[in-house]
Amino acid sequence: MKYNALSLLKQGLTGQQGWPQAWRSATLQPRYDAVVIGGGGHGLACAYYLRKIHGVPRVAVLERGWLGGGNTGRNTTIVRSNYFFPESAALYDFALRQYEQLSEALNYNIMLSQRGILMIAHSDHDMELMARGVNAMLLNGIDVELLSAAQVRAELPLANASPTARYPIHGGFTQRRGGVARHDAVAWAYARAASALGVDIVQNCEVQDFIFEAGRIVGLNTSQGEVRAGNFGLSASGHNGVLAGKAGFRLPITSYTLQAMVSEPVKPILHTVAMSTATGMYVSQSDKGELVFGQGLDLYPSYTQRGNFNITQSVVASMLEIFPAFRGLKMLRQWGGIVDVPWDYSPILGPSPVEGLHLNCGWGTGGFKATPAGGYFLAHSMATGGHHDISRPFDISRFTTGALIDEAAGAGIAH
Amino acid sequence: MQLIPCPWCGPRNEPEFSYGGEPAVRPIPAESVSDATWSDYLHFRANPKGRARELWCHSAGCGQWFIMERDTATHAIFATLKPGAAA
Ligand SMILES: Cc1cc2nc3c(=O)[nH]c(=O)nc-3n(C[C@H](O)[C@H](O)[C@H](O)COP(=O)(O)OP(=O)(O)OC[C@H]3O[C@@H](n4cnc5c(N)ncnc54)[C@H](O)[C@@H]3O)c2cc1C
Ligand SMILES: [Zn+2]
């Protein structure tokens, strides 16, 4: 069914009873041409592009739990492409440009809201570094603007602008094309489009082991039995390292918990995505009215999807220092996701060290904004056996050649 | 928040500690080691889910480094050992 005003009207008049299933939950078949491990946004996007662009006939996505139940459904939905290095800017802006036309292309409203992202500078030193970053981004062709303290105060009237504030406002910068998109909608949009093209989306199907023949991966053992295919894609976020281990190699990645939380819903009080350099705290207001906020990682390896209280406390404290008015709000939910953080904070894309397996790993704390790109370039690697020009610098070989793309230092803030 | 038993100071609050990575043995002599081996030593880790052996530092306490054996999937702590002590 095509979603449009007419179908909405018709369903409204008939009690919303006639909506067909958006996508088909399939059972595992013994053989495919390509199998993607991990049914998050990236894996689903990959399956869609494998069918749509490369015409690969039989494609499956295997998901251990439920569709989008990993980091895709746990992130704070910020999208932006303000990266320091040209390689990253090309990659993330490719994704943002896909996002800009995704609702049209997939006939599914992903609720992209380009309300802008605004990074606050809290000192003159912050401002100097920010000016340098903004210059680099402009050279990368990314549309960012440096803002004066007065401009930031006008954009964020509730931020503590007192000169004696713990985190005073010295200025900032914005990418107005940045903003938020609905995370579940992105997963469902790709799932629906992939399913319509015949992709099997198999839930509750955990990949347990790899089957090798003559040094090449030819199949998988899963909780639903064996499956064989010509090519495999690894897109399991926090669990990429565990799966790589089973395929016989290691990744330059550590899995950490990243937590986020939301407040009770209130009327509109924040119209952009605010981020703070000194604290790493960021906050936006969802369409439902909740404040959605988070900060940095829980600083040791973890697979718990929880997040520890001392970090929760630090996130809340940072937000209240900057936005004292939020003090009266009650907290509604707090949660964690397992993020795969690479050594240089940039993703690892393309062929893996093992034949038959391709990588879409290391998106870490900031891969929601890159969902269309991760899927697109994983599909490219699986279908052609090699890199697209945009994904080439992100090959795993950079850790040996030394050509790291150090966005941890470059872009400052991760997600 | 957890209590972590420092081998020197006893149980202390988690925020006093810093995680120091999965131990790796430095290949020597560095100048005759291949790029691949060196890169493996610098960057590549097992990143285990479950039982792990890690370096930690009681950074806001006595400042000593030690080995911690714990479960990354449950956060259960099995042992904290002074460097050089047998597992
Ligand atoms: C709290 C939080 C806030 C974040 N905020 C932002 C943000 O604002 N902006 C941004 O750009 N990014 C953000 N991120 C990062 C972002 O969520 C991720 O980078 C992105 O969603 C990764 O998508 P994915 O499809 O690769 O992974 P996932 O959605 O995690 O999908 C991977 C899937 O693989 C499955 N899987 C694992 N093991 C197996 C197995 N053995 N067999 C089968 N399936 C398996 C998992 O169940 C999971 O569903 C945030 C992350 C967190 C946790
Ligand atoms: Zn101590």
mmCIF file with all atom_site columns, N, CA and C in Angstrom, chain A residues 85-150:
data_model
loop_
_atom_site.group_PDB
_atom_site.id
_atom_site.type_symbol
_atom_site.label_atom_id
_atom_site.label_alt_id
_atom_site.label_comp_id
_atom_site.label_asym_id
_atom_site.label_entity_id
_atom_site.label_seq_id
_atom_site.pdbx_PDB_ins_code
_atom_site.Cartn_x
_atom_site.Cartn_y
_atom_site.Cartn_z
_atom_site.occupancy
_atom_site.B_iso_or_equiv
_atom_site.pdbx_formal_charge
_atom_site.auth_seq_id
_atom_site.auth_comp_id
_atom_site.auth_asym_id
_atom_site.auth_atom_id
_atom_site.pdbx_PDB_model_num
ATOM 1   N N  . PHE A 1 85  ? 37.465 16.032 9.519  1.00 0.00 ? 85  PHE A N  1
ATOM 2   C CA . PHE A 1 85  ? 38.302 15.536 8.434  1.00 0.00 ? 85  PHE A CA 1
ATOM 3   C C  . PHE A 1 85  ? 37.482 15.366 7.158  1.00 0.00 ? 85  PHE A C  1
ATOM 4   N N  . PRO A 1 86  ? 38.094 15.647 6.004  1.00 0.00 ? 86  PRO A N  1
ATOM 5   C CA . PRO A 1 86  ? 37.357 15.578 4.732  1.00 0.00 ? 86  PRO A CA 1
ATOM 6   C C  . PRO A 1 86  ? 36.728 14.199 4.493  1.00 0.00 ? 86  PRO A C  1
ATOM 7   N N  . GLU A 1 87  ? 37.429 13.133 4.905  1.00 0.00 ? 87  GLU A N  1
ATOM 8   C CA . GLU A 1 87  ? 36.900 11.773 4.711  1.00 0.00 ? 87  GLU A CA 1
ATOM 9   C C  . GLU A 1 87  ? 35.585 11.611 5.463  1.00 0.00 ? 87  GLU A C  1
ATOM 10  N N  . SER A 1 88  ? 35.566 12.103 6.707  1.00 0.00 ? 88  SER A N  1
ATOM 11  C CA . SER A 1 88  ? 34.365 11.958 7.528  1.00 0.00 ? 88  SER A CA 1
ATOM 12  C C  . SER A 1 88  ? 33.241 12.841 7.003  1.00 0.00 ? 88  SER A C  1
ATOM 13  N N  . ALA A 1 89  ? 33.590 14.066 6.631  1.00 0.00 ? 89  ALA A N  1
ATOM 14  C CA . ALA A 1 89  ? 32.562 14.982 6.131  1.00 0.00 ? 89  ALA A CA 1
ATOM 15  C C  . ALA A 1 89  ? 31.879 14.370 4.914  1.00 0.00 ? 89  ALA A C  1
ATOM 16  N N  . ALA A 1 90  ? 32.669 13.760 4.017  1.00 0.00 ? 90  ALA A N  1
ATOM 17  C CA . ALA A 1 90  ? 32.091 13.149 2.814  1.00 0.00 ? 90  ALA A CA 1
ATOM 18  C C  . ALA A 1 90  ? 31.146 12.015 3.199  1.00 0.00 ? 90  ALA A C  1
ATOM 19  N N  . LEU A 1 91  ? 31.570 11.220 4.181  1.00 0.00 ? 91  LEU A N  1
ATOM 20  C CA . LEU A 1 91  ? 30.771 10.060 4.592  1.00 0.00 ? 91  LEU A CA 1
ATOM 21  C C  . LEU A 1 91  ? 29.470 10.488 5.261  1.00 0.00 ? 91  LEU A C  1
ATOM 22  N N  . TYR A 1 92  ? 29.565 11.378 6.248  1.00 0.00 ? 92  TYR A N  1
ATOM 23  C CA . TYR A 1 92  ? 28.374 11.742 7.021  1.00 0.00 ? 92  TYR A CA 1
ATOM 24  C C  . TYR A 1 92  ? 27.453 12.666 6.220  1.00 0.00 ? 92  TYR A C  1
ATOM 25  N N  . ASP A 1 93  ? 28.031 13.465 5.320  1.00 0.00 ? 93  ASP A N  1
ATOM 26  C CA . ASP A 1 93  ? 27.138 14.310 4.536  1.00 0.00 ? 93  ASP A CA 1
ATOM 27  C C  . ASP A 1 93  ? 26.411 13.498 3.462  1.00 0.00 ? 93  ASP A C  1
ATOM 28  N N  . PHE A 1 94  ? 27.055 12.441 2.985  1.00 0.00 ? 94  PHE A N  1
ATOM 29  C CA . PHE A 1 94  ? 26.356 11.504 2.094  1.00 0.00 ? 94  PHE A CA 1
ATOM 30  C C  . PHE A 1 94  ? 25.096 11.000 2.807  1.00 0.00 ? 94  PHE A C  1
ATOM 31  N N  . ALA A 1 95  ? 25.268 10.621 4.083  1.00 0.00 ? 95  ALA A N  1
ATOM 32  C CA . ALA A 1 95  ? 24.139 10.106 4.864  1.00 0.00 ? 95  ALA A CA 1
ATOM 33  C C  . ALA A 1 95  ? 23.068 11.173 5.058  1.00 0.00 ? 95  ALA A C  1
ATOM 34  N N  . LEU A 1 96  ? 23.502 12.383 5.406  1.00 0.00 ? 96  LEU A N  1
ATOM 35  C CA . LEU A 1 96  ? 22.517 13.446 5.666  1.00 0.00 ? 96  LEU A CA 1
ATOM 36  C C  . LEU A 1 96  ? 21.734 13.774 4.386  1.00 0.00 ? 96  LEU A C  1
ATOM 37  N N  . ARG A 1 97  ? 22.428 13.753 3.247  1.00 0.00 ? 97  ARG A N  1
ATOM 38  C CA . ARG A 1 97  ? 21.726 14.016 1.986  1.00 0.00 ? 97  ARG A CA 1
ATOM 39  C C  . ARG A 1 97  ? 20.737 12.897 1.651  1.00 0.00 ? 97  ARG A C  1
ATOM 40  N N  . GLN A 1 98  ? 21.093 11.649 1.987  1.00 0.00 ? 98  GLN A N  1
ATOM 41  C CA . GLN A 1 98  ? 20.128 10.554 1.818  1.00 0.00 ? 98  GLN A CA 1
ATOM 42  C C  . GLN A 1 98  ? 18.923 10.774 2.739  1.00 0.00 ? 98  GLN A C  1
ATOM 43  N N  . TYR A 1 99  ? 19.196 11.146 3.987  1.00 0.00 ? 99  TYR A N  1
ATOM 44  C CA . TYR A 1 99  ? 18.108 11.383 4.942  1.00 0.00 ? 99  TYR A CA 1
ATOM 45  C C  . TYR A 1 99  ? 17.138 12.448 4.415  1.00 0.00 ? 99  TYR A C  1
ATOM 46  N N  . GLU A 1 100 ? 17.720 13.474 3.763  1.00 0.00 ? 100 GLU A N  1
ATOM 47  C CA . GLU A 1 100 ? 16.885 14.588 3.315  1.00 0.00 ? 100 GLU A CA 1
ATOM 48  C C  . GLU A 1 100 ? 15.837 14.146 2.302  1.00 0.00 ? 100 GLU A C  1
ATOM 49  N N  . GLN A 1 101 ? 16.087 13.053 1.598  1.00 0.00 ? 101 GLN A N  1
ATOM 50  C CA . GLN A 1 101 ? 15.071 12.625 0.636  1.00 0.00 ? 101 GLN A CA 1
ATOM 51  C C  . GLN A 1 101 ? 14.518 11.226 0.939  1.00 0.00 ? 101 GLN A C  1
ATOM 52  N N  . LEU A 1 102 ? 14.786 10.726 2.165  1.00 0.00 ? 102 LEU A N  1
ATOM 53  C CA . LEU A 1 102 ? 14.422 9.341  2.473  1.00 0.00 ? 102 LEU A CA 1
ATOM 54  C C  . LEU A 1 102 ? 12.914 9.128  2.621  1.00 0.00 ? 102 LEU A C  1
ATOM 55  N N  . SER A 1 103 ? 12.216 10.080 3.227  1.00 0.00 ? 103 SER A N  1
ATOM 56  C CA . SER A 1 103 ? 10.768 9.925  3.412  1.00 0.00 ? 103 SER A CA 1
ATOM 57  C C  . SER A 1 103 ? 10.086 9.745  2.060  1.00 0.00 ? 103 SER A C  1
ATOM 58  N N  . GLU A 1 104 ? 10.507 10.570 1.074  1.00 0.00 ? 104 GLU A N  1
ATOM 59  C CA . GLU A 1 104 ? 10.004 10.472 -0.299 1.00 0.00 ? 104 GLU A CA 1
ATOM 60  C C  . GLU A 1 104 ? 10.366 9.121  -0.906 1.00 0.00 ? 104 GLU A C  1
ATOM 61  N N  . ALA A 1 105 ? 11.678 8.814  -0.846 1.00 0.00 ? 105 ALA A N  1
ATOM 62  C CA . ALA A 1 105 ? 12.199 7.640  -1.550 1.00 0.00 ? 105 ALA A CA 1
ATOM 63  C C  . ALA A 1 105 ? 11.576 6.353  -1.020 1.00 0.00 ? 105 ALA A C  1
ATOM 64  N N  . LEU A 1 106 ? 11.336 6.283  0.287  1.00 0.00 ? 106 LEU A N  1
ATOM 65  C CA . LEU A 1 106 ? 10.828 5.037  0.875  1.00 0.00 ? 106 LEU A CA 1
ATOM 66  C C  . LEU A 1 106 ? 9.337  5.111  1.183  1.00 0.00 ? 106 LEU A C  1
ATOM 67  N N  . ASN A 1 107 ? 8.696  6.246  0.842  1.00 0.00 ? 107 ASN A N  1
ATOM 68  C CA . ASN A 1 107 ? 7.271  6.436  1.129  1.00 0.00 ? 107 ASN A CA 1
ATOM 69  C C  . ASN A 1 107 ? 6.971  6.138  2.603  1.00 0.00 ? 107 ASN A C  1
ATOM 70  N N  . TYR A 1 108 ? 7.771  6.724  3.473  1.00 0.00 ? 108 TYR A N  1
ATOM 71  C CA . TYR A 1 108 ? 7.586  6.494  4.904  1.00 0.00 ? 108 TYR A CA 1
ATOM 72  C C  . TYR A 1 108 ? 8.116  7.729  5.617  1.00 0.00 ? 108 TYR A C  1
ATOM 73  N N  . ASN A 1 109 ? 7.304  8.323  6.464  1.00 0.00 ? 109 ASN A N  1
ATOM 74  C CA . ASN A 1 109 ? 7.713  9.561  7.115  1.00 0.00 ? 109 ASN A CA 1
ATOM 75  C C  . ASN A 1 109 ? 8.724  9.290  8.231  1.00 0.00 ? 109 ASN A C  1
ATOM 76  N N  . ILE A 1 110 ? 9.979  9.619  7.974  1.00 0.00 ? 110 ILE A N  1
ATOM 77  C CA . ILE A 1 110 ? 10.989 9.388  9.014  1.00 0.00 ? 110 ILE A CA 1
ATOM 78  C C  . ILE A 1 110 ? 11.095 10.591 9.963  1.00 0.00 ? 110 ILE A C  1
ATOM 79  N N  . MET A 1 111 ? 10.212 11.536 9.812  1.00 0.00 ? 111 MET A N  1
ATOM 80  C CA . MET A 1 111 ? 10.115 12.707 10.707 1.00 0.00 ? 111 MET A CA 1
ATOM 81  C C  . MET A 1 111 ? 11.450 13.423 10.844 1.00 0.00 ? 111 MET A C  1
ATOM 82  N N  . LEU A 1 112 ? 12.121 13.601 9.722  1.00 0.00 ? 112 LEU A N  1
ATOM 83  C CA . LEU A 1 112 ? 13.370 14.369 9.756  1.00 0.00 ? 112 LEU A CA 1
ATOM 84  C C  . LEU A 1 112 ? 13.022 15.812 10.095 1.00 0.00 ? 112 LEU A C  1
ATOM 85  N N  . SER A 1 113 ? 13.621 16.314 11.151 1.00 0.00 ? 113 SER A N  1
ATOM 86  C CA . SER A 1 113 ? 13.356 17.689 11.570 1.00 0.00 ? 113 SER A CA 1
ATOM 87  C C  . SER A 1 113 ? 14.676 18.427 11.619 1.00 0.00 ? 113 SER A C  1
ATOM 88  N N  . GLN A 1 114 ? 14.939 19.239 10.581 1.00 0.00 ? 114 GLN A N  1
ATOM 89  C CA . GLN A 1 114 ? 16.229 19.938 10.494 1.00 0.00 ? 114 GLN A CA 1
ATOM 90  C C  . GLN A 1 114 ? 16.158 21.225 11.303 1.00 0.00 ? 114 GLN A C  1
ATOM 91  N N  . ARG A 1 115 ? 16.089 21.023 12.624 1.00 0.00 ? 115 ARG A N  1
ATOM 92  C CA . ARG A 1 115 ? 15.950 22.145 13.546 1.00 0.00 ? 115 ARG A CA 1
ATOM 93  C C  . ARG A 1 115 ? 17.303 22.726 13.928 1.00 0.00 ? 115 ARG A C  1
ATOM 94  N N  . GLY A 1 116 ? 18.364 22.154 13.359 1.00 0.00 ? 116 GLY A N  1
ATOM 95  C CA . GLY A 1 116 ? 19.707 22.644 13.634 1.00 0.00 ? 116 GLY A CA 1
ATOM 96  C C  . GLY A 1 116 ? 20.311 22.005 14.870 1.00 0.00 ? 116 GLY A C  1
ATOM 97  N N  . ILE A 1 117 ? 21.629 21.932 14.873 1.00 0.00 ? 117 ILE A N  1
ATOM 98  C CA . ILE A 1 117 ? 22.327 21.551 16.097 1.00 0.00 ? 117 ILE A CA 1
ATOM 99  C C  . ILE A 1 117 ? 23.203 22.738 16.472 1.00 0.00 ? 117 ILE A C  1
ATOM 100 N N  . LEU A 1 118 ? 23.308 22.987 17.763 1.00 0.00 ? 118 LEU A N  1
ATOM 101 C CA . LEU A 1 118 ? 24.060 24.154 18.218 1.00 0.00 ? 118 LEU A CA 1
ATOM 102 C C  . LEU A 1 118 ? 25.022 23.747 19.318 1.00 0.00 ? 118 LEU A C  1
ATOM 103 N N  . MET A 1 119 ? 26.303 23.929 19.043 1.00 0.00 ? 119 MET A N  1
ATOM 104 C CA . MET A 1 119 ? 27.335 23.586 20.019 1.00 0.00 ? 119 MET A CA 1
ATOM 105 C C  . MET A 1 119 ? 27.738 24.849 20.769 1.00 0.00 ? 119 MET A C  1
ATOM 106 N N  . ILE A 1 120 ? 27.683 24.792 22.100 1.00 0.00 ? 120 ILE A N  1
ATOM 107 C CA . ILE A 1 120 ? 28.004 25.972 22.912 1.00 0.00 ? 120 ILE A CA 1
ATOM 108 C C  . ILE A 1 120 ? 29.484 25.969 23.297 1.00 0.00 ? 120 ILE A C  1
ATOM 109 N N  . ALA A 1 121 ? 30.138 27.124 23.161 1.00 0.00 ? 121 ALA A N  1
ATOM 110 C CA . ALA A 1 121 ? 31.508 27.300 23.658 1.00 0.00 ? 121 ALA A CA 1
ATOM 111 C C  . ALA A 1 121 ? 31.436 27.952 25.029 1.00 0.00 ? 121 ALA A C  1
ATOM 112 N N  . HIS A 1 122 ? 32.190 27.395 25.988 1.00 0.00 ? 122 HIS A N  1
ATOM 113 C CA . HIS A 1 122 ? 32.097 27.905 27.357 1.00 0.00 ? 122 HIS A CA 1
ATOM 114 C C  . HIS A 1 122 ? 33.295 28.752 27.777 1.00 0.00 ? 122 HIS A C  1
ATOM 115 N N  . SER A 1 123 ? 34.276 28.912 26.895 1.00 0.00 ? 123 SER A N  1
ATOM 116 C CA . SER A 1 123 ? 35.458 29.725 27.236 1.00 0.00 ? 123 SER A CA 1
ATOM 117 C C  . SER A 1 123 ? 36.041 30.287 25.945 1.00 0.00 ? 123 SER A C  1
ATOM 118 N N  . ASP A 1 124 ? 36.981 31.206 26.079 1.00 0.00 ? 124 ASP A N  1
ATOM 119 C CA . ASP A 1 124 ? 37.637 31.745 24.888 1.00 0.00 ? 124 ASP A CA 1
ATOM 120 C C  . ASP A 1 124 ? 38.423 30.667 24.158 1.00 0.00 ? 124 ASP A C  1
ATOM 121 N N  . HIS A 1 125 ? 38.960 29.723 24.927 1.00 0.00 ? 125 HIS A N  1
ATOM 122 C CA . HIS A 1 125 ? 39.727 28.633 24.309 1.00 0.00 ? 125 HIS A CA 1
ATOM 123 C C  . HIS A 1 125 ? 38.800 27.741 23.492 1.00 0.00 ? 125 HIS A C  1
ATOM 124 N N  . ASP A 1 126 ? 37.615 27.458 24.044 1.00 0.00 ? 126 ASP A N  1
ATOM 125 C CA . ASP A 1 126 ? 36.596 26.718 23.287 1.00 0.00 ? 126 ASP A CA 1
ATOM 126 C C  . ASP A 1 126 ? 36.321 27.428 21.964 1.00 0.00 ? 126 ASP A C  1
ATOM 127 N N  . MET A 1 127 ? 36.190 28.755 22.060 1.00 0.00 ? 127 MET A N  1
ATOM 128 C CA . MET A 1 127 ? 35.842 29.555 20.875 1.00 0.00 ? 127 MET A CA 1
ATOM 129 C C  . MET A 1 127 ? 36.929 29.462 19.814 1.00 0.00 ? 127 MET A C  1
ATOM 130 N N  . GLU A 1 128 ? 38.189 29.509 20.259 1.00 0.00 ? 128 GLU A N  1
ATOM 131 C CA . GLU A 1 128 ? 39.296 29.425 19.305 1.00 0.00 ? 128 GLU A CA 1
ATOM 132 C C  . GLU A 1 128 ? 39.310 28.077 18.594 1.00 0.00 ? 128 GLU A C  1
ATOM 133 N N  . LEU A 1 129 ? 39.131 27.012 19.395 1.00 0.00 ? 129 LEU A N  1
ATOM 134 C CA . LEU A 1 129 ? 39.117 25.675 18.795 1.00 0.00 ? 129 LEU A CA 1
ATOM 135 C C  . LEU A 1 129 ? 37.918 25.525 17.861 1.00 0.00 ? 129 LEU A C  1
ATOM 136 N N  . MET A 1 130 ? 36.809 26.140 18.257 1.00 0.00 ? 130 MET A N  1
ATOM 137 C CA . MET A 1 130 ? 35.604 26.044 17.463 1.00 0.00 ? 130 MET A CA 1
ATOM 138 C C  . MET A 1 130 ? 35.772 26.750 16.118 1.00 0.00 ? 130 MET A C  1
ATOM 139 N N  . ALA A 1 131 ? 36.420 27.918 16.160 1.00 0.00 ? 131 ALA A N  1
ATOM 140 C CA . ALA A 1 131 ? 36.651 28.654 14.919 1.00 0.00 ? 131 ALA A CA 1
ATOM 141 C C  . ALA A 1 131 ? 37.518 27.811 13.974 1.00 0.00 ? 131 ALA A C  1
ATOM 142 N N  . ARG A 1 132 ? 38.500 27.139 14.549 1.00 0.00 ? 132 ARG A N  1
ATOM 143 C CA . ARG A 1 132 ? 39.356 26.264 13.747 1.00 0.00 ? 132 ARG A CA 1
ATOM 144 C C  . ARG A 1 132 ? 38.522 25.124 13.156 1.00 0.00 ? 132 ARG A C  1
ATOM 145 N N  . GLY A 1 133 ? 37.677 24.521 13.989 1.00 0.00 ? 133 GLY A N  1
ATOM 146 C CA . GLY A 1 133 ? 36.832 23.429 13.516 1.00 0.00 ? 133 GLY A CA 1
ATOM 147 C C  . GLY A 1 133 ? 35.880 23.884 12.425 1.00 0.00 ? 133 GLY A C  1
ATOM 148 N N  . VAL A 1 134 ? 35.277 25.046 12.648 1.00 0.00 ? 134 VAL A N  1
ATOM 149 C CA . VAL A 1 134 ? 34.323 25.571 11.664 1.00 0.00 ? 134 VAL A CA 1
ATOM 150 C C  . VAL A 1 134 ? 35.032 25.836 10.338 1.00 0.00 ? 134 VAL A C  1
ATOM 151 N N  . ASN A 1 135 ? 36.241 26.390 10.396 1.00 0.00 ? 135 ASN A N  1
ATOM 152 C CA . ASN A 1 135 ? 36.996 26.614 9.154  1.00 0.00 ? 135 ASN A CA 1
ATOM 153 C C  . ASN A 1 135 ? 37.245 25.305 8.416  1.00 0.00 ? 135 ASN A C  1
ATOM 154 N N  . ALA A 1 136 ? 37.642 24.269 9.174  1.00 0.00 ? 136 ALA A N  1
ATOM 155 C CA . ALA A 1 136 ? 37.900 22.974 8.540  1.00 0.00 ? 136 ALA A CA 1
ATOM 156 C C  . ALA A 1 136 ? 36.627 22.438 7.904  1.00 0.00 ? 136 ALA A C  1
ATOM 157 N N  . MET A 1 137 ? 35.522 22.560 8.614  1.00 0.00 ? 137 MET A N  1
ATOM 158 C CA . MET A 1 137 ? 34.252 22.045 8.095  1.00 0.00 ? 137 MET A CA 1
ATOM 159 C C  . MET A 1 137 ? 33.820 22.799 6.849  1.00 0.00 ? 137 MET A C  1
ATOM 160 N N  . LEU A 1 138 ? 34.014 24.131 6.856  1.00 0.00 ? 138 LEU A N  1
ATOM 161 C CA . LEU A 1 138 ? 33.652 24.919 5.674  1.00 0.00 ? 138 LEU A CA 1
ATOM 162 C C  . LEU A 1 138 ? 34.491 24.471 4.473  1.00 0.00 ? 138 LEU A C  1
ATOM 163 N N  . LEU A 1 139 ? 35.784 24.206 4.729  1.00 0.00 ? 139 LEU A N  1
ATOM 164 C CA . LEU A 1 139 ? 36.637 23.718 3.640  1.00 0.00 ? 139 LEU A CA 1
ATOM 165 C C  . LEU A 1 139 ? 36.159 22.350 3.150  1.00 0.00 ? 139 LEU A C  1
ATOM 166 N N  . ASN A 1 140 ? 35.537 21.581 4.055  1.00 0.00 ? 140 ASN A N  1
ATOM 167 C CA . ASN A 1 140 ? 34.983 20.279 3.662  1.00 0.00 ? 140 ASN A CA 1
ATOM 168 C C  . ASN A 1 140 ? 33.649 20.427 2.938  1.00 0.00 ? 140 ASN A C  1
ATOM 169 N N  . GLY A 1 141 ? 33.177 21.659 2.798  1.00 0.00 ? 141 GLY A N  1
ATOM 170 C CA . GLY A 1 141 ? 31.905 21.874 2.104  1.00 0.00 ? 141 GLY A CA 1
ATOM 171 C C  . GLY A 1 141 ? 30.695 21.689 3.001  1.00 0.00 ? 141 GLY A C  1
ATOM 172 N N  . ILE A 1 142 ? 30.907 21.721 4.328  1.00 0.00 ? 142 ILE A N  1
ATOM 173 C CA . ILE A 1 142 ? 29.782 21.553 5.253  1.00 0.00 ? 142 ILE A CA 1
ATOM 174 C C  . ILE A 1 142 ? 29.312 22.939 5.714  1.00 0.00 ? 142 ILE A C  1
ATOM 175 N N  . ASP A 1 143 ? 27.998 23.127 5.679  1.00 0.00 ? 143 ASP A N  1
ATOM 176 C CA . ASP A 1 143 ? 27.396 24.440 5.935  1.00 0.00 ? 143 ASP A CA 1
ATOM 177 C C  . ASP A 1 143 ? 27.253 24.727 7.429  1.00 0.00 ? 143 ASP A C  1
ATOM 178 N N  . VAL A 1 144 ? 28.330 25.156 8.065  1.00 0.00 ? 144 VAL A N  1
ATOM 179 C CA . VAL A 1 144 ? 28.271 25.485 9.490  1.00 0.00 ? 144 VAL A CA 1
ATOM 180 C C  . VAL A 1 144 ? 28.504 26.989 9.659  1.00 0.00 ? 144 VAL A C  1
ATOM 181 N N  . GLU A 1 145 ? 28.071 27.521 10.791 1.00 0.00 ? 145 GLU A N  1
ATOM 182 C CA . GLU A 1 145 ? 28.237 28.953 11.066 1.00 0.00 ? 145 GLU A CA 1
ATOM 183 C C  . GLU A 1 145 ? 28.735 29.139 12.485 1.00 0.00 ? 145 GLU A C  1
ATOM 184 N N  . LEU A 1 146 ? 29.732 30.000 12.634 1.00 0.00 ? 146 LEU A N  1
ATOM 185 C CA . LEU A 1 146 ? 30.194 30.380 13.965 1.00 0.00 ? 146 LEU A CA 1
ATOM 186 C C  . LEU A 1 146 ? 29.206 31.404 14.532 1.00 0.00 ? 146 LEU A C  1
ATOM 187 N N  . LEU A 1 147 ? 28.870 31.281 15.814 1.00 0.00 ? 147 LEU A N  1
ATOM 188 C CA . LEU A 1 147 ? 27.887 32.178 16.415 1.00 0.00 ? 147 LEU A CA 1
ATOM 189 C C  . LEU A 1 147 ? 28.520 32.975 17.554 1.00 0.00 ? 147 LEU A C  1
ATOM 190 N N  . SER A 1 148 ? 28.090 34.220 17.695 1.00 0.00 ? 148 SER A N  1
ATOM 191 C CA . SER A 1 148 ? 28.541 35.039 18.821 1.00 0.00 ? 148 SER A CA 1
ATOM 192 C C  . SER A 1 148 ? 27.773 34.622 20.071 1.00 0.00 ? 148 SER A C  1
ATOM 193 N N  . ALA A 1 149 ? 28.246 35.105 21.229 1.00 0.00 ? 149 ALA A N  1
ATOM 194 C CA . ALA A 1 149 ? 27.560 34.797 22.488 1.00 0.00 ? 149 ALA A CA 1
ATOM 195 C C  . ALA A 1 149 ? 26.117 35.299 22.432 1.00 0.00 ? 149 ALA A C  1
ATOM 196 N N  . ALA A 1 150 ? 25.914 36.483 21.842 1.00 0.00 ? 150 ALA A N  1
ATOM 197 C CA . ALA A 1 150 ? 24.557 37.045 21.771 1.00 0.00 ? 150 ALA A CA 1
ATOM 198 C C  . ALA A 1 150 ? 23.663 36.162 20.905 1.00 0.00 ? 150 ALA A C  1
#
